[in-house]
Coordinates of C-alpha atoms in Angstrom, one line a residue:
X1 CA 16.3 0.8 11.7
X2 CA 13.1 -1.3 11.8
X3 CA 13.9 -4.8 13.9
X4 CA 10.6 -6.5 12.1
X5 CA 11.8 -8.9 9.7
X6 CA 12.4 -7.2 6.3
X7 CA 9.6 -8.4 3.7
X8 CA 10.1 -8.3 -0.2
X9 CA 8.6 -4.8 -1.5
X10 CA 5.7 -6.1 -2.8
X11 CA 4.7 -8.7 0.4
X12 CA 5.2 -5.1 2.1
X13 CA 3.1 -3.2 -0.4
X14 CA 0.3 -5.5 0.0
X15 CA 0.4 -6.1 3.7
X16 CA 0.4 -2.1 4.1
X17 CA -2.8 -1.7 2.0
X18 CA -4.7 -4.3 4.3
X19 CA -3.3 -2.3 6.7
X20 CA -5.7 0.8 6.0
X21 CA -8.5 1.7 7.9
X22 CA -7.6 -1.6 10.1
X23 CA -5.8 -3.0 13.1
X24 CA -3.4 -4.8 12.8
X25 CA -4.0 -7.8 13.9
X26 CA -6.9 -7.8 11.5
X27 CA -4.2 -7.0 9.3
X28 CA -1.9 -9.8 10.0
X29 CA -5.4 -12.1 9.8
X30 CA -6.1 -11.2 6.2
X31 CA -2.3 -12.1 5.1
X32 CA -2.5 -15.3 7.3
X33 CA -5.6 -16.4 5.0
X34 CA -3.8 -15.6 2.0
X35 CA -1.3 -17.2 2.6
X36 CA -3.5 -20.3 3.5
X37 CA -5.7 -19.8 0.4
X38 CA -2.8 -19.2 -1.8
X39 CA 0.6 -20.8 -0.6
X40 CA 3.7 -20.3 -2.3
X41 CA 5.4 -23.8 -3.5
X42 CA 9.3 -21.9 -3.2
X43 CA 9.7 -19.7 -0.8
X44 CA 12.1 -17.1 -1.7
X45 CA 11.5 -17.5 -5.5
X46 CA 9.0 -15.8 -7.9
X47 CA 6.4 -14.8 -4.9
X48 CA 8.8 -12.6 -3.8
X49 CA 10.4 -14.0 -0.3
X50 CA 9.7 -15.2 2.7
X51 CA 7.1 -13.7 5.3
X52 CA 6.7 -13.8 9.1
X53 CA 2.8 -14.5 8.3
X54 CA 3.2 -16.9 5.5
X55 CA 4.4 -16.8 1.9
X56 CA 2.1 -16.2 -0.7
X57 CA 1.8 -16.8 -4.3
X58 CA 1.0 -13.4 -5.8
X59 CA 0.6 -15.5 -9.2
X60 CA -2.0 -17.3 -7.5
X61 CA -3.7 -14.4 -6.0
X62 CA -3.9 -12.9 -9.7
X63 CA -5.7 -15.5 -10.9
X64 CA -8.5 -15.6 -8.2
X65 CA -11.9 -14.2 -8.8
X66 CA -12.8 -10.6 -7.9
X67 CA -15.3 -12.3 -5.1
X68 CA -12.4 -14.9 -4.2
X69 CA -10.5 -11.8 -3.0
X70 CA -12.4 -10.3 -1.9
X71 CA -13.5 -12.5 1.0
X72 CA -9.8 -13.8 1.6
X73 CA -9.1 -10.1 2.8
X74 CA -12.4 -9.2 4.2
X75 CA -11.5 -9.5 8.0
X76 CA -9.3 -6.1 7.2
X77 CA -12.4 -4.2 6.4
X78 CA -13.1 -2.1 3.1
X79 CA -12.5 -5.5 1.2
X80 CA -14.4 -3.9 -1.9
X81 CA -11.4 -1.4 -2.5
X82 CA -8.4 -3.4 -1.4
X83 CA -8.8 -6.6 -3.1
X84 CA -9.3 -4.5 -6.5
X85 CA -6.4 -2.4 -5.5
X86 CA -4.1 -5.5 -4.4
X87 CA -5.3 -7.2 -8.0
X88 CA -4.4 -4.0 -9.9
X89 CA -0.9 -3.7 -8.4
X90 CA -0.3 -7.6 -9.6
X91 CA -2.0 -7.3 -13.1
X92 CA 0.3 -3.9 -13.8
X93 CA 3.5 -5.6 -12.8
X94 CA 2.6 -8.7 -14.7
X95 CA 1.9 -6.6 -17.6
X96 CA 4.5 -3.9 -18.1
X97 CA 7.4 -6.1 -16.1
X98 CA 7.4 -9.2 -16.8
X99 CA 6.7 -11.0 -13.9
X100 CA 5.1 -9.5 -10.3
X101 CA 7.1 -8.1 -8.5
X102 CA 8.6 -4.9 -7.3
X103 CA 12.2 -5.6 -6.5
X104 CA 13.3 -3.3 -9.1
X105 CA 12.3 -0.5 -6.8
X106 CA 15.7 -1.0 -5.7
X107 CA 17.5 0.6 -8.3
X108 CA 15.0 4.1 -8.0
X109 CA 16.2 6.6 -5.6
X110 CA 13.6 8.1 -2.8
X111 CA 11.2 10.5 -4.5
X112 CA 11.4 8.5 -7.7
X113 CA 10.0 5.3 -5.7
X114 CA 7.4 7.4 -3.8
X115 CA 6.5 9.0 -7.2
X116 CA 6.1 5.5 -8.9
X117 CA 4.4 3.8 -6.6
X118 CA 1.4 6.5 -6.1
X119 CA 0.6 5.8 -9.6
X120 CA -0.9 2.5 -8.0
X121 CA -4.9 2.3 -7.2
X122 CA -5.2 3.0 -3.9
X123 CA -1.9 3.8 -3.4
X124 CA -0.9 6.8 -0.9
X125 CA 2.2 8.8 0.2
X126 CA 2.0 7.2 3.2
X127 CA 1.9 3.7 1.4
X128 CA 4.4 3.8 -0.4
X129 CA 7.1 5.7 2.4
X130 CA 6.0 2.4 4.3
X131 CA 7.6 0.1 1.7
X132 CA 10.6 2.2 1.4
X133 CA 11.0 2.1 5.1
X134 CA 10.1 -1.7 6.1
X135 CA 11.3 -2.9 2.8
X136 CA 13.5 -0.8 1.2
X137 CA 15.2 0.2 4.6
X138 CA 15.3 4.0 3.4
X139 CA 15.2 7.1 5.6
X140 CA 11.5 8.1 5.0
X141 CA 9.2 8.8 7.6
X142 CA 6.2 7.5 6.9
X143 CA 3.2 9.8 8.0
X144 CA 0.1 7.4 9.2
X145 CA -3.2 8.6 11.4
X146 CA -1.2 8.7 14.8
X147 CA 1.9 10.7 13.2
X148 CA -0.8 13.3 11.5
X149 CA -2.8 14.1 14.5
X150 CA 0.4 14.7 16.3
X151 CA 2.2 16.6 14.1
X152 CA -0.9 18.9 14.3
X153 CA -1.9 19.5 17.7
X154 CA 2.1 20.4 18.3
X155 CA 1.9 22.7 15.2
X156 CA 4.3 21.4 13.0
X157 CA 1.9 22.0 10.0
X158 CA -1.4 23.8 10.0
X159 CA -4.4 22.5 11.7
X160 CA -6.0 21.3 8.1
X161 CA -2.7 19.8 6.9
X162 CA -2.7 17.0 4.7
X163 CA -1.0 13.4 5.1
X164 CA 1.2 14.5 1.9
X165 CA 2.1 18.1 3.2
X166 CA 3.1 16.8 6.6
X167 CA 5.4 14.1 5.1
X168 CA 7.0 16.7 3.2
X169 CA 7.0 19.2 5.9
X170 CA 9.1 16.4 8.2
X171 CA 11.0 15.3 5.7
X172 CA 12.8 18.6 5.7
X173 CA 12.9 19.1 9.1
X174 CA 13.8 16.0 10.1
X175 CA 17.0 14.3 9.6
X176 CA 17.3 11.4 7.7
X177 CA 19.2 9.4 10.6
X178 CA 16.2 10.1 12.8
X179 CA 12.7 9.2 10.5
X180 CA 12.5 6.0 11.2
X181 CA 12.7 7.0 14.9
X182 CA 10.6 9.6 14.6
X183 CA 8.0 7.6 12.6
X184 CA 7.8 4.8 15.6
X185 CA 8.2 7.0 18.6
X186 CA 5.3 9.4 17.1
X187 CA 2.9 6.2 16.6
X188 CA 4.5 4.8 20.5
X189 CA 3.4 8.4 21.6
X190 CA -0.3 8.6 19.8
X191 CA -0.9 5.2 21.3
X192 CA -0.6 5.7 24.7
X193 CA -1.1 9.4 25.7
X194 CA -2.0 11.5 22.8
X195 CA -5.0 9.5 22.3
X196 CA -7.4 10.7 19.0
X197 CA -10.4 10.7 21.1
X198 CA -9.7 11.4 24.8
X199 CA -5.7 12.8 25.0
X200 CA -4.1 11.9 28.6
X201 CA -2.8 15.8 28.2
X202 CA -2.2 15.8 32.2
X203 CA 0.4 12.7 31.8
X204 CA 2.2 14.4 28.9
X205 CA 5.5 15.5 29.4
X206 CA 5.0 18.0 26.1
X207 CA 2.0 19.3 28.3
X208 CA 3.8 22.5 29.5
X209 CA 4.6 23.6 25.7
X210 CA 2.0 21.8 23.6
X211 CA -0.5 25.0 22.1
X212 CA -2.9 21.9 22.1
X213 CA -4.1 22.6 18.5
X214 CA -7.8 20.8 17.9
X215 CA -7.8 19.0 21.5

């Protein structure tokens, strides 16, 4: 299971969607200056729990301006669609729960959660199997950029397969014990020899049966 410190479902949601289209390090920058800009007084209570980057007052964050936002998150690039996205996600559960959070994602099961939480703005598949996993500690395997290209070139799923149709294709073949594995060995793997741009096919240990698709 993941060994990185277990965030509340909607610290994980947010951090996830700065995560897009980013490093993360920039990532981990854009929390750190929400958490600065927007502190939580009790940590642990209605923002939602601790954080390993700071916690942050999501009733706070509602209130700030679109252009407030939008340059506390800016360092993770595409600012213009995640701040409106992160402020959607905390107006909806202020409106039709009560208060912001997502804890009760705990009492949905697997496809119910992924189902719900796509209806977000800006909200993916991949997305949401991330708060399930990190969060939620479910057996999803969460298909991101590295895990796609991979499960491609090996021909798992057609060349043209989608993020969505990969994650489904996995999710039956691969157990549930082993997607969380699978998910971090794929990314370990994408990062070090089967590169997006330049693949170090001749230091591959697949090499000998890898068809290669798209490389």
């Amino acid at each position: 299971m993941p060994d990185k410190p277990r965030l509340a479902p909607l610290d994980e949601l947010v951090l996830t969607i700065l995560s897009q289209s980013t490093t993360d390090e920039n990532r981990d920058r854009a929390w750190r200056t929400l958490a600065a800009r927007y502190p939580a007084e009790d940590v642990g209570g209605a923002a939602g729990g601790a954080s390993p980057t700071g916690p942050i007052s999501w009733e706070s964050v509602l209130r700030a301006t679109p252009a407030e936002l939008e340059d506390a998150v800016r360092v993770a690039g595409l600012a213009n669609q995640k701040a409106p996205a992160i402020h959607a996600a905390l107006q909806r559960l202020r409106d039709e729960v009560g208060r912001i959070t997502l804890d009760h994602l705990e009492e949905m099961g697997d496809e119910e959660a992924i189902a719900y939480l796509t209806t977000f703005r800006g909200v993916g598949v991949k997305t949401a199997a991330c708060v399930l996993c990190f969060s939620l500690r479910r057996p999803v395997l969460p298909v991101d950029t590295h895990v796609l290209r991979i499960a491609r070139r090996l021909a798992w799923v057609p060349p043209r397969a989608s993020a969505d149709l990969t994650y489904t294709t996995l999710s039956r073949t691969v157990s549930p014990s082993e997607r969380f594995r699978m998910h971090m060995l794929l990314i370990t793997f994408g990062r070090s020899l089967c590169l997006a741009r330049a693949p170090r096919c001749g230091e591959c240990p697949l090499e000998p049966e890898c068809p290669r698709i798209g490389v």
